[in-house]
Coordinates of N, CA and C in Angstrom, one line a residue:
R1 N 0.8 -1.2 0.0 CA 0.0 0.0 0.0 C 0.9 1.3 0.0
K2 N 2.0 1.2 0.8 CA 2.9 2.4 0.8 C 3.5 2.6 -0.5
N3 N 3.8 1.5 -1.2 CA 4.4 1.6 -2.5 C 3.6 2.4 -3.5
S4 N 2.3 2.1 -3.5 CA 1.4 2.7 -4.4 C 1.3 4.2 -4.1
I5 N 1.3 4.6 -2.8 CA 1.3 6.0 -2.5 C 2.6 6.7 -3.0
R6 N 3.7 6.1 -2.7 CA 5.0 6.6 -3.2 C 5.0 6.8 -4.7
F7 N 4.5 5.7 -5.3 CA 4.4 5.8 -6.8 C 3.5 6.9 -7.3
F8 N 2.5 7.1 -6.5 CA 1.5 8.2 -6.9 C 2.2 9.5 -6.9
F9 N 3.1 9.8 -5.8 CA 3.8 11.1 -5.8 C 4.8 11.1 -6.9
F10 N 5.5 10.0 -7.1 CA 6.4 10.0 -8.3 C 5.7 10.3 -9.6
F11 N 4.5 9.8 -9.7 CA 3.6 10.0 -10.9 C 3.3 11.5 -11.0
L12 N 3.0 12.1 -9.8 CA 2.6 13.6 -9.8 C 3.9 14.4 -10.3
N13 N 5.0 14.0 -9.7 CA 6.3 14.8 -10.1 C 6.5 14.6 -11.6
H14 N 6.3 13.4 -12.1 CA 6.5 13.1 -13.5 C 5.6 13.9 -14.4
L15 N 4.4 14.1 -13.9 CA 3.4 14.9 -14.7 C 3.7 16.4 -14.6
F16 N 4.0 16.9 -13.4 CA 4.2 18.3 -13.3 C 5.6 18.7 -12.9
P17 N 6.6 18.5 -13.8 CA 8.0 18.8 -13.4 C 8.1 20.3 -13.1
S18 N 7.3 21.1 -13.8 CA 7.4 22.6 -13.6 C 6.3 23.1 -12.8
G19 N 5.4 22.2 -12.3 CA 4.3 22.6 -11.5 C 3.1 23.1 -12.3
K20 N 3.1 23.0 -13.6 CA 2.0 23.4 -14.4 C 1.0 22.2 -14.6
I21 N -0.2 22.5 -14.6 CA -1.3 21.5 -14.7 C -1.9 21.6 -16.0
K22 N -1.9 20.5 -16.8 CA -2.6 20.4 -18.1 C -3.8 19.6 -17.9
G23 N -4.8 19.8 -18.8 CA -6.1 19.1 -18.8 C -5.9 17.6 -18.8
E24 N -5.1 17.1 -19.7 CA -5.0 15.6 -19.9 C -4.3 15.0 -18.6
N25 N -3.4 15.8 -18.0 CA -2.7 15.4 -16.8 C -3.7 15.2 -15.7
V26 N -4.6 16.2 -15.6 CA -5.7 16.1 -14.5 C -6.5 14.8 -14.7
L27 N -6.8 14.5 -16.0 CA -7.6 13.4 -16.3 C -6.9 12.1 -15.9
S28 N -5.6 12.0 -16.2 CA -4.9 10.8 -15.8 C -4.7 10.7 -14.3
I29 N -4.6 11.8 -13.7 CA -4.5 11.8 -12.2 C -5.8 11.3 -11.6
V30 N -6.9 11.7 -12.1 CA -8.2 11.3 -11.6 C -8.3 9.8 -11.9
A31 N -7.9 9.3 -13.1 CA -8.0 7.9 -13.4 C -7.1 7.1 -12.4
Y32 N -5.9 7.6 -12.2 CA -4.9 6.9 -11.4 C -5.4 6.8 -10.0
S33 N -5.9 7.9 -9.4 CA -6.3 7.9 -8.0 C -7.5 7.0 -7.8
T34 N -8.4 7.0 -8.9 CA -9.5 6.1 -8.8 C -9.1 4.6 -8.7
I35 N -8.0 4.3 -9.5 CA -7.5 2.9 -9.4 C -6.9 2.6 -8.0
I36 N -6.2 3.6 -7.5 CA -5.6 3.4 -6.1 C -6.7 3.2 -5.1
M37 N -7.7 4.1 -5.2 CA -8.8 4.0 -4.2 C -9.5 2.7 -4.3
G38 N -9.7 2.2 -5.6 CA -10.3 0.9 -5.8 C -9.5 -0.2 -5.2
N39 N -8.2 -0.1 -5.3 CA -7.3 -1.2 -4.7 C -7.4 -1.2 -3.2
V40 N -7.4 0.0 -2.6 CA -7.5 0.2 -1.2 C -8.8 -0.4 -0.7
C41 N -9.9 0.0 -1.4 CA -11.3 -0.5 -1.1 C -11.3 -2.0 -1.2
V42 N -10.7 -2.6 -2.2 CA -10.7 -4.1 -2.3 C -10.0 -4.7 -1.2
E43 N -8.8 -4.1 -0.8 CA -8.0 -4.6 0.3 C -8.8 -4.6 1.6
L44 N -9.5 -3.4 1.8 CA -10.3 -3.3 3.1 C -11.4 -4.2 3.0
G45 N -12.0 -4.4 1.9 CA -13.2 -5.3 1.7 C -12.7 -6.7 2.1
C46 N -11.6 -7.1 1.6 CA -11.1 -8.5 1.9 C -10.8 -8.6 3.4
V47 N -10.3 -7.6 4.0 CA -10.0 -7.7 5.5 C -11.4 -7.8 6.2
Y48 N -12.4 -7.0 5.8 CA -13.7 -7.0 6.4 C -14.3 -8.4 6.2
K49 N -14.2 -9.0 5.0 CA -14.8 -10.3 4.7 C -14.2 -11.3 5.6
A50 N -12.9 -11.3 5.7 CA -12.1 -12.3 6.5 C -12.6 -12.2 8.0
K51 N -12.7 -10.9 8.5 CA -13.2 -10.8 9.9 C -14.6 -11.3 10.0
K52 N -15.5 -11.0 9.1 CA -16.8 -11.5 9.2 C -16.9 -13.0 9.2
Q53 N -16.0 -13.6 8.3 CA -16.0 -15.1 8.2 C -15.5 -15.7 9.6
K54 N -14.5 -15.0 10.2 CA -14.0 -15.5 11.5 C -15.1 -15.5 12.5
M55 N -15.8 -14.3 12.5 CA -16.9 -14.2 13.5 C -17.9 -15.3 13.2
Y56 N -18.2 -15.6 12.0 CA -19.2 -16.6 11.6 C -18.7 -18.0 12.1
I57 N -17.4 -18.3 11.9 CA -16.9 -19.6 12.3 C -17.0 -19.7 13.8
K58 N -16.6 -18.6 14.5 CA -16.7 -18.6 16.0 C -18.1 -18.9 16.5
R59 N -19.1 -18.2 15.8 CA -20.5 -18.4 16.2 C -20.9 -19.8 16.0
L60 N -20.5 -20.3 14.8 CA -20.8 -21.7 14.5 C -20.2 -22.7 15.6
F61 N -19.0 -22.4 16.0 CA -18.3 -23.2 17.0 C -19.1 -23.2 18.3
H62 N -19.5 -22.0 18.7 CA -20.3 -21.8 19.9 C -21.6 -22.6 19.8
Q63 N -22.2 -22.5 18.7 CA -23.5 -23.2 18.5 C -23.4 -24.7 18.5
T64 N -22.3 -25.2 18.0 CA -22.1 -26.7 17.9 C -21.3 -27.3 19.0
R65 N -20.8 -26.4 19.9 CA -19.9 -26.9 20.9 C -20.6 -28.0 21.8
H66 N -21.8 -27.7 22.2 CA -22.5 -28.5 23.1 C -22.8 -29.9 22.5
I67 N -22.8 -30.0 21.2 CA -22.9 -31.4 20.6 C -21.7 -32.2 20.9
F68 N -20.5 -31.6 20.7 CA -19.3 -32.4 20.9 C -18.9 -32.5 22.3
F69 N -19.1 -31.5 23.1 CA -18.6 -31.6 24.5 C -19.7 -31.7 25.5

């Protein structure tokens, strides 16, 4: 995740060596940050799903414990 942020700043420097903003640069920045946000959301979603699954397994274990013990 840190790499993508570092790359993003590298990308910004690459686009605006003189600090001037052109229309097509803005477009590519928007596109690129959308991709980064998407990746972060996917990562967070995976973490959330994993946590939910863990809770589900725990609950299942608590429900079935009395059968085995």
